[in-house]
mmCIF file of C-alpha atoms in Angstrom:
data_model
loop_
_atom_site.group_PDB
_atom_site.id
_atom_site.type_symbol
_atom_site.label_atom_id
_atom_site.label_comp_id
_atom_site.label_asym_id
_atom_site.label_seq_id
_atom_site.Cartn_x
_atom_site.Cartn_y
_atom_site.Cartn_z
ATOM 1 C CA MET A 196 -51.690 -26.137 -11.649
ATOM 2 C CA ASN A 197 -51.283 -29.835 -12.186
ATOM 3 C CA THR A 198 -50.140 -31.602 -8.588
ATOM 4 C CA GLU A 199 -50.453 -35.349 -9.964
ATOM 5 C CA PRO A 200 -46.729 -37.161 -10.700
ATOM 6 C CA LEU A 201 -45.557 -37.042 -14.252
ATOM 7 C CA GLY A 202 -47.211 -39.939 -15.987
ATOM 8 C CA ALA A 203 -50.396 -40.259 -13.307
ATOM 9 C CA PHE A 204 -53.419 -42.102 -15.296
ATOM 10 C CA LYS A 205 -52.065 -41.662 -18.792
ATOM 11 C CA LEU A 206 -51.530 -44.333 -21.146
ATOM 12 C CA PHE A 207 -48.457 -44.221 -23.395
ATOM 13 C CA ASN A 208 -47.108 -46.161 -26.310
ATOM 14 C CA VAL A 209 -43.198 -46.356 -26.053
ATOM 15 C CA MET A 210 -42.444 -46.664 -30.095
ATOM 16 C CA LYS A 211 -45.240 -43.699 -30.494
ATOM 17 C CA THR A 212 -43.651 -41.497 -27.868
ATOM 18 C CA LEU A 213 -40.008 -42.074 -29.862
ATOM 19 C CA GLU A 214 -41.893 -41.671 -33.425
ATOM 20 C CA GLY A 215 -40.691 -38.470 -35.105
ATOM 21 C CA HIS A 216 -37.554 -37.906 -32.615
ATOM 22 C CA PRO A 217 -34.134 -38.578 -33.562
ATOM 23 C CA PRO A 218 -31.995 -41.056 -31.750
ATOM 24 C CA ARG A 219 -30.685 -40.686 -28.422
ATOM 25 C CA THR A 220 -33.894 -38.186 -27.471
ATOM 26 C CA ASN A 221 -34.754 -39.716 -24.008
ATOM 27 C CA PHE A 222 -38.433 -39.098 -22.625
ATOM 28 C CA ASN A 223 -38.993 -39.365 -18.786
ATOM 29 C CA VAL A 224 -42.527 -41.138 -19.199
ATOM 30 C CA PHE A 225 -43.365 -41.309 -15.508
ATOM 31 C CA ARG A 226 -41.876 -39.909 -12.369
ATOM 32 C CA LEU A 227 -42.091 -42.112 -8.841
ATOM 33 C CA ASP A 228 -42.351 -40.024 -5.589
ATOM 34 C CA ASP A 229 -41.053 -37.185 -7.380
ATOM 35 C CA LYS A 230 -37.970 -38.498 -7.094
ATOM 36 C CA TYR A 231 -37.353 -41.432 -9.856
ATOM 37 C CA ASN A 232 -37.841 -41.534 -13.334
ATOM 38 C CA LEU A 233 -38.752 -43.970 -16.083
ATOM 39 C CA ARG A 234 -36.883 -42.922 -19.538
ATOM 40 C CA ILE A 235 -37.441 -44.364 -22.803
ATOM 41 C CA ALA A 236 -35.159 -43.692 -25.636
ATOM 42 C CA GLU A 237 -34.254 -45.342 -29.176
ATOM 43 C CA VAL A 238 -30.402 -45.752 -28.678
ATOM 44 C CA THR A 239 -27.633 -45.642 -31.632
ATOM 45 C CA GLY A 240 -23.986 -46.023 -31.756
ATOM 46 C CA ARG A 241 -21.643 -45.571 -28.612
ATOM 47 C CA PHE A 242 -22.384 -43.112 -26.176
ATOM 48 C CA PRO A 243 -19.264 -41.157 -24.761
ATOM 49 C CA TRP A 244 -17.842 -42.627 -21.749
ATOM 50 C CA HIS A 245 -19.351 -40.967 -18.421
ATOM 51 C CA ARG A 246 -20.651 -42.002 -15.007
ATOM 52 C CA HIS A 247 -23.132 -40.505 -12.614
ATOM 53 C CA THR A 248 -22.184 -39.111 -9.502
ATOM 54 C CA ASN A 249 -25.679 -38.671 -7.915
ATOM 55 C CA GLY A 250 -27.208 -42.020 -8.531
ATOM 56 C CA ASP A 251 -27.493 -45.494 -10.294
ATOM 57 C CA GLU A 252 -28.888 -46.507 -13.433
ATOM 58 C CA GLY A 253 -31.001 -49.124 -14.391
ATOM 59 C CA TRP A 254 -31.514 -50.429 -17.992
ATOM 60 C CA LEU A 255 -33.897 -52.518 -19.636
ATOM 61 C CA ILE A 256 -33.863 -53.679 -23.256
ATOM 62 C CA LEU A 257 -37.278 -53.336 -24.692
ATOM 63 C CA LYS A 258 -36.051 -54.108 -28.596
ATOM 64 C CA GLY A 259 -32.791 -54.843 -30.095
ATOM 65 C CA ALA A 260 -29.395 -55.186 -28.172
ATOM 66 C CA LEU A 261 -27.057 -53.205 -25.958
ATOM 67 C CA GLN A 262 -23.653 -53.505 -24.987
ATOM 68 C CA ILE A 263 -22.409 -51.382 -21.764
ATOM 69 C CA ASP A 264 -18.824 -51.033 -21.496
ATOM 70 C CA VAL A 265 -17.589 -50.606 -17.753
ATOM 71 C CA GLU A 266 -14.191 -49.337 -16.683
ATOM 72 C CA GLY A 267 -12.622 -52.429 -15.140
ATOM 73 C CA ARG A 268 -15.155 -54.866 -15.807
ATOM 74 C CA GLU A 269 -16.213 -57.159 -18.605
ATOM 75 C CA PRO A 270 -18.758 -55.815 -21.001
ATOM 76 C CA ILE A 271 -22.463 -56.567 -20.183
ATOM 77 C CA VAL A 272 -24.393 -57.869 -23.408
ATOM 78 C CA MET A 273 -28.008 -57.262 -23.032
ATOM 79 C CA ARG A 274 -30.726 -58.284 -25.617
ATOM 80 C CA GLN A 275 -34.587 -57.779 -25.700
ATOM 81 C CA PHE A 276 -36.126 -58.137 -22.078
ATOM 82 C CA GLU A 277 -32.816 -58.362 -20.352
ATOM 83 C CA GLY A 278 -31.221 -55.659 -18.079
ATOM 84 C CA THR A 279 -28.797 -54.535 -15.760
ATOM 85 C CA LEU A 280 -28.029 -51.809 -12.872
ATOM 86 C CA ILE A 281 -24.799 -49.537 -13.450
ATOM 87 C CA PRO A 282 -24.079 -47.968 -9.793
ATOM 88 C CA LYS A 283 -23.152 -44.284 -9.463
ATOM 89 C CA GLY A 284 -19.750 -43.524 -9.840
ATOM 90 C CA HIS A 285 -18.885 -46.263 -12.404
ATOM 91 C CA ARG A 286 -17.629 -45.060 -15.675
ATOM 92 C CA HIS A 287 -19.376 -46.339 -18.758
ATOM 93 C CA SER A 288 -20.144 -46.320 -22.244
ATOM 94 C CA PRO A 289 -23.463 -47.999 -23.914
ATOM 95 C CA ILE A 290 -23.216 -49.083 -27.503
ATOM 96 C CA ALA A 291 -26.209 -50.348 -29.435
ATOM 97 C CA LEU A 292 -25.766 -53.402 -31.129
ATOM 98 C CA GLU A 293 -28.796 -52.986 -33.337
ATOM 99 C CA GLU A 294 -30.007 -50.598 -35.420
ATOM 100 C CA GLY A 295 -33.626 -49.491 -33.640
ATOM 101 C CA THR A 296 -32.600 -50.612 -30.232
ATOM 102 C CA VAL A 297 -34.878 -49.266 -27.701
ATOM 103 C CA VAL A 298 -34.244 -49.277 -23.683
ATOM 104 C CA ALA A 299 -36.219 -48.193 -20.548
ATOM 105 C CA VAL A 300 -33.621 -46.265 -18.206
ATOM 106 C CA PHE A 301 -34.515 -45.805 -14.123
ATOM 107 C CA ASN A 302 -32.798 -43.303 -12.603
ATOM 108 C CA VAL A 303 -33.170 -40.310 -10.150
ATOM 109 C CA ASN A 304 -34.672 -37.087 -11.341
ATOM 110 C CA GLY A 305 -31.985 -34.822 -12.388
ATOM 111 C CA LEU A 306 -29.567 -37.598 -13.240
ATOM 112 C CA GLU A 307 -25.928 -36.083 -13.735
ATOM 113 C CA HIS A 308 -23.520 -37.163 -16.245
ATOM 114 C CA GLU A 309 -19.892 -36.348 -15.960
ATOM 115 C CA PHE A 310 -18.049 -36.948 -19.282
ATOM 116 C CA LYS A 311 -14.507 -38.658 -19.631
ATOM 117 C CA GLU A 312 -14.036 -36.172 -22.605
ATOM 118 C CA ASP A 313 -14.237 -32.314 -22.350
ATOM 119 C CA LYS A 314 -16.866 -31.876 -25.244
ATOM 120 C CA PRO A 315 -18.244 -35.519 -26.116
ATOM 121 C CA GLU A 316 -20.363 -36.279 -29.292
ATOM 122 C CA THR A 317 -23.663 -36.882 -28.155
ATOM 123 C CA GLY A 318 -25.393 -36.830 -31.113
ATOM 124 C CA ALA A 319 -29.254 -35.769 -30.301
ATOM 125 C CA PHE A 320 -28.778 -36.823 -26.738
ATOM 126 C CA SER A 321 -31.624 -34.791 -24.403
ATOM 127 C CA GLU A 322 -33.929 -36.036 -21.469
ATOM 128 C CA ALA A 323 -37.513 -34.040 -21.163
ATOM 129 C CA ASP A 324 -40.591 -35.057 -19.625
ATOM 130 C CA VAL A 325 -43.589 -35.881 -21.840
ATOM 131 C CA ALA A 326 -46.499 -33.561 -21.886
#
């Protein structure tokens, strides 16, 4: 049994990790203190309105451009190497502004999604640890 944290001593390439997977496939590439994840994903279109009830969500744009609409606030538009933090409880909806936008997302392990709609269209959204 491996007791090292996810991603320990492993070199990864963001673009190669995402290669061959549909947009919105999220990969946890490492975990800090068995509590916080760094996820990577290629994003497309608008992700449904939702909020996180158990943690904040930090965003960093690695490639492309992304807008995050937040209820009651001005939209946040980010380009390559820009980022923001969405505090827990704030309903938001990210939208890719360019094809091939790639993001790094920081969050607690087991981040919960509470969607505004009953059965939202999330496309190929999934979250998995990189093996």
